[in-house]
Coordinates of C-alpha atoms in Angstrom, one line a residue:
M247 CA -51.6 55.1 47.3
F248 CA -48.0 55.2 48.2
E249 CA -45.8 52.6 46.5
S250 CA -42.3 52.1 48.2
P251 CA -39.5 52.1 45.7
D252 CA -37.5 48.9 45.9
F253 CA -35.5 48.6 42.7
Y254 CA -32.9 46.3 44.0
Q255 CA -35.3 44.0 46.0
I256 CA -33.8 45.2 49.3
D257 CA -37.0 43.8 50.9
D258 CA -35.3 40.4 50.4
L259 CA -32.7 41.5 53.0
L260 CA -35.3 42.2 55.6
T261 CA -36.9 39.8 58.0
E262 CA -40.7 39.2 58.2
E263 CA -40.6 41.1 61.5
H264 CA -39.0 44.1 59.8
K265 CA -41.6 44.1 57.1
L266 CA -44.4 43.9 59.7
I267 CA -42.9 46.7 61.8
R268 CA -42.7 48.9 58.6
S269 CA -46.2 48.0 57.6
S270 CA -47.6 49.0 61.0
I271 CA -45.8 52.4 61.0
R272 CA -46.8 53.0 57.5
D273 CA -50.4 52.4 58.4
F274 CA -50.0 54.6 61.5
V275 CA -48.6 57.6 59.4
K276 CA -51.4 57.2 56.8
K277 CA -54.1 57.4 59.5
E278 CA -52.5 59.8 62.1
I279 CA -50.2 62.0 60.2
S280 CA -50.7 62.4 56.5
P281 CA -54.3 63.6 56.6
Y282 CA -53.4 66.5 58.9
I283 CA -49.9 67.4 58.3
E284 CA -50.3 70.2 55.8
D285 CA -52.7 71.9 58.1
W286 CA -50.4 71.6 61.1
C287 CA -47.5 73.0 59.2
E288 CA -49.5 75.9 57.7
R289 CA -50.5 76.8 61.3
A290 CA -47.2 76.0 62.8
H291 CA -49.0 73.7 65.2
F292 CA -47.5 70.9 67.1
P293 CA -50.2 68.2 67.8
Y294 CA -49.2 67.2 71.4
E295 CA -51.7 64.2 71.2
I296 CA -49.3 62.6 68.7
V297 CA -46.8 62.0 71.7
K298 CA -49.1 59.4 73.4
K299 CA -49.9 57.9 69.9
F300 CA -46.3 57.5 69.1
G301 CA -45.8 55.7 72.4
D302 CA -48.8 53.4 71.7
V303 CA -47.2 52.3 68.3
G304 CA -43.9 51.7 69.7
A305 CA -41.9 54.6 68.0
F306 CA -40.2 55.7 71.1
G307 CA -37.0 54.0 72.0
P308 CA -37.6 50.8 69.9
T309 CA -34.0 49.6 70.7
V310 CA -34.4 50.0 74.3
P311 CA -35.0 46.7 76.1
Q312 CA -38.4 45.6 76.8
E313 CA -37.8 45.6 80.6
Y314 CA -37.7 49.4 80.4
G315 CA -40.7 49.8 78.2
G316 CA -38.8 49.9 74.9
G317 CA -39.3 47.5 71.9
G318 CA -36.1 45.4 72.2
L319 CA -35.7 45.7 68.5
D320 CA -32.6 46.0 66.2
Y321 CA -31.3 48.9 64.4
I322 CA -32.8 48.0 61.0
S323 CA -36.2 48.0 62.7
Y324 CA -35.4 51.5 64.3
G325 CA -34.3 52.7 60.8
L326 CA -37.5 51.5 59.1
I327 CA -39.6 53.3 61.8
M328 CA -37.8 56.6 61.3
Q329 CA -38.1 56.2 57.5
E330 CA -41.8 55.8 57.6
I331 CA -42.5 58.6 60.0
E332 CA -40.3 61.0 58.1
R333 CA -42.1 60.0 54.9
G334 CA -45.0 61.6 56.8
D335 CA -43.0 64.6 58.1
S336 CA -39.4 65.5 59.2
G337 CA -40.9 67.3 62.2
M338 CA -42.8 64.3 63.4
R339 CA -39.6 62.1 63.0
S340 CA -37.7 64.8 65.0
T341 CA -40.1 64.3 67.8
A342 CA -39.7 60.6 67.8
S343 CA -35.9 60.3 67.2
V344 CA -35.2 63.0 70.0
Q345 CA -37.2 60.9 72.3
G346 CA -35.6 57.7 71.5
S347 CA -32.0 58.5 70.5
L348 CA -31.4 61.7 72.6
V349 CA -33.3 61.1 75.8
M350 CA -34.0 57.5 76.3
Y351 CA -30.6 56.4 74.8
P352 CA -28.4 58.3 77.2
I353 CA -30.6 57.3 80.3
Y354 CA -30.3 53.7 79.3
K355 CA -26.7 53.8 78.4
F356 CA -25.3 56.1 81.1
G357 CA -28.1 56.2 83.8
S358 CA -28.4 54.4 87.0
E359 CA -30.8 51.5 87.5
E360 CA -33.1 53.9 89.5
Q361 CA -33.0 56.5 86.7
K362 CA -33.8 53.9 84.0
K363 CA -36.8 52.5 86.0
K364 CA -38.1 56.1 86.9
F365 CA -38.0 57.6 83.4
L366 CA -37.7 55.1 80.6
P367 CA -41.2 53.4 80.8
K368 CA -42.9 56.8 80.9
L369 CA -40.8 58.0 78.0
A370 CA -41.5 54.9 76.0
S371 CA -45.3 55.1 76.5
G372 CA -45.5 58.7 75.7
E373 CA -46.6 59.8 79.2
F374 CA -43.4 61.8 79.4
L375 CA -41.8 63.9 76.6
G376 CA -38.2 64.6 76.7
C377 CA -35.5 66.8 75.1
F378 CA -31.8 67.0 74.7
G379 CA -29.8 70.1 75.6
L380 CA -26.4 70.3 74.0
T381 CA -26.4 73.3 71.4
E382 CA -25.9 76.8 73.0
P383 CA -26.5 80.3 71.5
D384 CA -22.6 80.5 70.9
H385 CA -21.7 76.9 70.7
G386 CA -23.3 74.9 67.9
S387 CA -20.7 72.9 65.8
N388 CA -18.3 73.4 68.7
P389 CA -20.1 71.9 71.7
S390 CA -17.0 71.6 73.7
G391 CA -17.0 75.3 74.1
M392 CA -20.2 75.2 76.2
V393 CA -20.6 77.6 79.1
T394 CA -23.6 75.9 80.8
N395 CA -22.3 74.8 84.1
F396 CA -23.1 73.3 87.4
K397 CA -21.6 73.6 90.9
D398 CA -21.6 71.1 93.8
M399 CA -23.5 72.6 96.6
G400 CA -23.1 69.7 99.0
D401 CA -26.7 68.2 98.9
H402 CA -27.5 69.3 95.3
Y403 CA -26.1 70.7 92.1
L404 CA -26.6 74.3 91.0
L405 CA -27.1 74.6 87.2
N406 CA -26.7 77.8 85.2
G407 CA -26.8 78.5 81.4
A408 CA -28.9 78.2 78.3
K409 CA -29.5 75.9 75.4
M410 CA -31.2 76.8 72.1
W411 CA -32.6 75.0 69.0
I412 CA -34.0 72.3 71.3
S413 CA -36.6 70.0 69.6
N414 CA -39.6 69.2 72.0
S415 CA -38.4 71.6 74.7
P416 CA -41.6 73.8 75.1
K417 CA -43.5 70.7 75.9
A418 CA -40.9 68.5 77.5
D419 CA -41.3 66.9 81.0
I420 CA -37.7 66.2 81.3
A421 CA -34.5 67.4 79.6
V422 CA -31.1 65.6 79.5
V423 CA -28.8 68.5 79.8
W424 CA -25.0 68.5 79.0
A425 CA -23.0 70.9 81.3
K426 CA -19.5 71.4 82.7
N427 CA -18.6 70.8 86.3
E428 CA -16.2 73.0 88.2
E429 CA -13.3 71.1 86.7
G430 CA -14.6 71.7 83.2
R431 CA -15.6 68.1 82.7
I432 CA -18.9 67.6 80.7
H433 CA -21.6 65.6 82.4
G434 CA -25.3 64.8 81.8
L435 CA -28.0 65.8 84.0
I436 CA -31.8 65.2 84.1
V437 CA -33.6 68.3 84.6
E438 CA -37.3 68.0 85.4
R439 CA -40.2 70.3 84.5
G440 CA -41.2 72.3 87.6
M441 CA -37.7 72.8 89.0
E442 CA -37.4 76.3 90.1
G443 CA -35.5 78.5 87.7
F444 CA -35.9 76.1 84.8
S445 CA -37.9 77.5 81.8
T446 CA -38.4 76.5 78.2
P447 CA -39.3 79.4 76.0
E448 CA -40.7 78.5 72.6
T449 CA -39.0 79.5 69.3
H450 CA -41.4 81.2 66.8
G451 CA -41.0 82.3 63.1
K452 CA -39.7 79.0 61.8
W453 CA -40.2 78.2 58.1
S454 CA -39.0 74.6 58.7
L455 CA -40.2 71.9 60.9
R456 CA -43.3 73.8 61.5
A457 CA -45.1 70.8 62.9
S458 CA -42.4 70.3 65.4
T459 CA -42.1 72.3 68.6
T460 CA -38.7 74.0 69.2
G461 CA -37.4 76.1 71.9
E462 CA -34.8 77.0 74.4
L463 CA -33.7 75.6 77.9
V464 CA -32.9 78.4 80.3
F465 CA -31.3 77.4 83.8
D466 CA -31.2 80.1 86.4
N467 CA -29.7 78.6 89.6
V468 CA -31.7 75.5 89.0
K469 CA -31.3 73.0 91.9
V470 CA -30.7 69.6 90.5
P471 CA -30.8 66.7 92.9
K472 CA -27.5 64.6 92.8
E473 CA -29.4 61.5 91.9
N474 CA -30.2 63.2 88.6
L475 CA -26.6 63.2 87.4
L476 CA -26.0 60.4 84.7
P477 CA -23.2 58.3 86.4
G478 CA -22.2 56.0 83.6
K479 CA -20.1 58.3 81.3
S480 CA -18.7 61.8 81.2
G481 CA -16.8 63.9 78.7
L482 CA -17.9 65.1 75.3
G483 CA -17.9 61.5 74.1
A484 CA -21.1 60.9 76.0
P485 CA -23.4 63.3 74.0
M486 CA -21.5 62.3 70.7
M487 CA -22.5 58.8 71.3
C488 CA -26.1 59.9 71.5
L489 CA -25.8 62.0 68.4
D490 CA -24.5 58.9 66.6
S491 CA -27.6 57.0 67.4
A492 CA -29.8 60.1 66.3
R493 CA -27.8 60.7 63.0
Y494 CA -28.4 57.0 62.2
G495 CA -32.1 57.4 62.5
I496 CA -32.0 60.7 60.4
A497 CA -30.1 58.7 57.6
W498 CA -33.1 56.4 57.3
G499 CA -35.6 59.2 57.8
A500 CA -34.4 61.3 55.1
I501 CA -35.0 58.4 52.7
G502 CA -38.5 58.4 53.6
A503 CA -38.9 62.1 52.7
A504 CA -37.2 61.3 49.3
M505 CA -39.5 58.3 48.8
D506 CA -42.5 60.6 49.3
C507 CA -41.3 63.2 46.9
Y508 CA -40.3 60.5 44.2
D509 CA -43.7 58.7 44.5
S510 CA -45.7 62.0 44.1
A511 CA -43.5 63.0 41.0
R512 CA -43.8 59.6 39.4
R513 CA -47.6 59.7 39.7
Y514 CA -47.8 63.3 38.5
A515 CA -45.6 62.5 35.5
K516 CA -48.0 59.9 34.3
E517 CA -51.2 61.9 34.8
R518 CA -50.1 65.4 33.8
I519 CA -50.9 66.1 30.1
Q520 CA -48.9 68.6 28.0
F521 CA -48.5 68.8 24.3
G522 CA -51.1 66.0 24.0
K523 CA -49.4 63.4 26.0
P524 CA -48.3 62.6 29.7
I525 CA -45.1 64.6 30.7
G526 CA -43.6 61.3 31.8
S527 CA -43.1 60.6 28.1
F528 CA -40.5 63.3 27.7
Q529 CA -36.9 62.5 28.0
L530 CA -36.0 65.2 30.6
I531 CA -38.7 64.0 33.0
Q532 CA -37.7 60.5 32.6
K533 CA -34.0 61.5 33.4
K534 CA -35.1 63.1 36.6
L535 CA -37.1 60.1 37.7
A536 CA -34.3 57.7 36.8
E537 CA -31.8 59.6 38.8
M538 CA -34.2 59.9 41.8
L539 CA -34.7 56.1 41.9
T540 CA -31.0 55.6 41.5
E541 CA -30.1 57.8 44.5
I542 CA -32.8 56.4 46.6
T543 CA -31.6 52.8 45.8
K544 CA -27.9 53.7 46.7
A545 CA -29.0 55.3 50.0
Q546 CA -31.2 52.2 50.9
L547 CA -28.3 49.8 50.4
L548 CA -25.9 52.2 52.3
N549 CA -28.3 52.3 55.3
W550 CA -29.0 48.7 55.3
K551 CA -25.4 47.8 55.6
L552 CA -24.9 50.5 58.3
G553 CA -27.8 49.0 60.2
K554 CA -26.2 45.6 60.1
M555 CA -23.0 47.1 61.5
M556 CA -24.9 49.0 64.2
D557 CA -26.4 45.7 65.3
E558 CA -23.0 44.3 65.4
G559 CA -21.5 47.2 67.4
K560 CA -19.1 47.9 64.6
A561 CA -20.4 51.1 63.1
T562 CA -18.0 54.2 63.4
T563 CA -18.9 57.8 63.7
P564 CA -17.5 58.6 60.3
Q565 CA -19.6 55.8 58.8
I566 CA -22.7 57.3 60.4
S567 CA -21.7 60.7 59.2
M568 CA -21.4 59.5 55.6
A569 CA -24.9 58.1 55.7
K570 CA -26.5 61.1 57.3
R571 CA -24.9 63.4 55.0
N572 CA -25.6 61.3 51.8
S573 CA -29.3 60.7 52.7
V574 CA -30.1 64.3 53.4
E575 CA -28.2 65.7 50.5
M576 CA -30.0 63.1 48.3
A577 CA -33.5 63.9 49.7
L578 CA -33.1 67.6 49.2
K579 CA -32.1 67.2 45.6
I580 CA -35.0 64.9 44.9
A581 CA -37.4 67.3 46.7
R582 CA -36.3 70.0 44.4
E583 CA -36.6 68.0 41.2
A584 CA -39.8 66.6 42.2
R585 CA -41.1 70.1 42.7
Q586 CA -40.0 71.1 39.2
I587 CA -41.8 68.1 37.7
H588 CA -45.0 69.4 39.5
G589 CA -44.6 72.8 38.0
G590 CA -46.5 75.5 39.8
M591 CA -48.6 72.9 41.6
G592 CA -45.5 71.8 43.3
I593 CA -45.4 74.9 45.6
T594 CA -48.9 74.2 47.0
G595 CA -49.9 72.2 50.1
E596 CA -51.7 69.9 47.8
Y597 CA -48.4 68.1 47.2
P598 CA -45.7 67.4 49.8
M599 CA -42.4 68.6 48.2
M600 CA -42.2 72.2 49.4
R601 CA -42.9 71.1 52.9
H602 CA -40.3 68.3 52.7
M603 CA -37.8 70.8 51.1
M604 CA -38.3 73.3 53.9
N605 CA -37.9 70.6 56.5
L606 CA -34.9 69.1 55.1
E607 CA -33.1 72.5 55.3
S608 CA -33.3 72.0 59.0
V609 CA -32.3 68.4 58.7
V610 CA -29.1 69.2 56.6
T611 CA -28.0 71.4 59.5
Y612 CA -28.9 69.8 62.7
E613 CA -27.1 67.1 64.5
G614 CA -24.0 68.0 62.6
T615 CA -24.1 70.3 59.6
H616 CA -23.5 69.0 56.2
D617 CA -19.9 70.5 56.2
I618 CA -19.1 69.2 59.7
H619 CA -19.9 65.7 58.5
L620 CA -17.6 66.1 55.5
L621 CA -14.8 67.2 57.9
I622 CA -15.5 64.2 60.2
L623 CA -15.0 62.0 57.1
G624 CA -12.0 64.0 56.1
A625 CA -10.4 63.6 59.5
D626 CA -10.9 59.8 59.2
I627 CA -9.5 59.7 55.7
T628 CA -6.4 61.8 56.4
G629 CA -5.8 61.4 60.1
I630 CA -5.8 65.2 60.5
P631 CA -8.7 67.0 62.1
A632 CA -9.6 70.2 60.4
F633 CA -11.8 71.6 63.1
Q634 CA -9.1 73.9 64.5

C-alpha cells in the first residue's frame, strides 16, 4: 500500500537502474521485514536469518567492486537501498549499513589484497556478519582518547581493552577494531570470532533498535595475527572515513523512516472520521501533512546532491554531517507529528510511528551525536574547532 512521496519529481533524476534497485529492495522489505518487524521489536528479537537474506538481495557493500562480492554500484544506489531498508526499520538498516560501511568499507579501502579476498566475499554474501569497534565506555564523541591498545609481541599483536554500543557484535564473525599501538598511533585490526580472550557480551534493556543486536567487544590479551592489521591507513582519519560512509547511509535511511510515518499519517487522516468528516479536512491536520511533505522533499534533494558529490569524490565531512543531522531531525519531528495525527492508536504496534520514534532516538545519537554534527559544521564555517 505504501506510496513514496515524490513532490518535486526527484525520480526524474534517477536512472532506470536506480529505480530497479529501489523497487527490488522495497519488495524485499515488504516480504521479509514489514510483516514481522513489530513482533521482533516487541520481543527484542534479532532475526539472524535476515543476514543471509540481506546478502542475497545485495544489501551488503553495494559500492564495493564486484570482484570482491559487492555490487559495484554508485552512492545514489547505496542511499536508496538504505532508505528502503530503514522504511522497514532503523535496526534492520543498522545491520546492513554497519556491514557495508563500517566493516567491508575499511577492509576494501585499507586492507591488503589477501584480507580483501578472504573476508569481503563472505561479508557480501551474508556468510559472515561483521561489526565495527570504535566507541569505548569512556570515549564516545572523543574517540581519540581511546584506551584499547595492542603491543607487538614479535610474531603477533597482543590486544587489550573494550568497546561498547557495538551493533552486530553478539553475532559477529569478525570485528574491525580500532586500537592504539605502543606509540599511541591508531590502527585497525581484524579480530575474528574464536580468538582466545575475545568476547562479545550482549546489551539488554534497550528501548530503541530492539530488532537489532547490540553488545560490547572485550579483549583480554587477545593474540591477533600480524596479517590481520589493516595496512593501508592509520590515525584517527581512518575510522572517520568509515563513519563518513555510514553517516551518508543514515542520511538516506532516516528519510525512509520519515516516509513511512508520513504515508501512514496521510492515509489515517483520510480514513479517520471525527465531527462527521475525515480529520484530513481540518486545517491543523493539513498543516502537519504539508510540513511533513516539505521537509521530506528538502531532504530528498539534499541527499541526491550529496550522493552525486560522493560519486565524484567531492563530498566533505561537514557536508555529510549536514545531511545526517538534517535527515534524522526531520524524521524525528515527522514521527512525532504523525503519532499525534493517529491519536491514541499511534502508540500501538498497529502503526509504525512509536517504533520509528524510539529507533530514531538512537540514530540521532550514534555515529556522531546531533550536537557534534552541529560543531563539525561550526568548525567548517568559522575555522575554529569547538571540541576542546
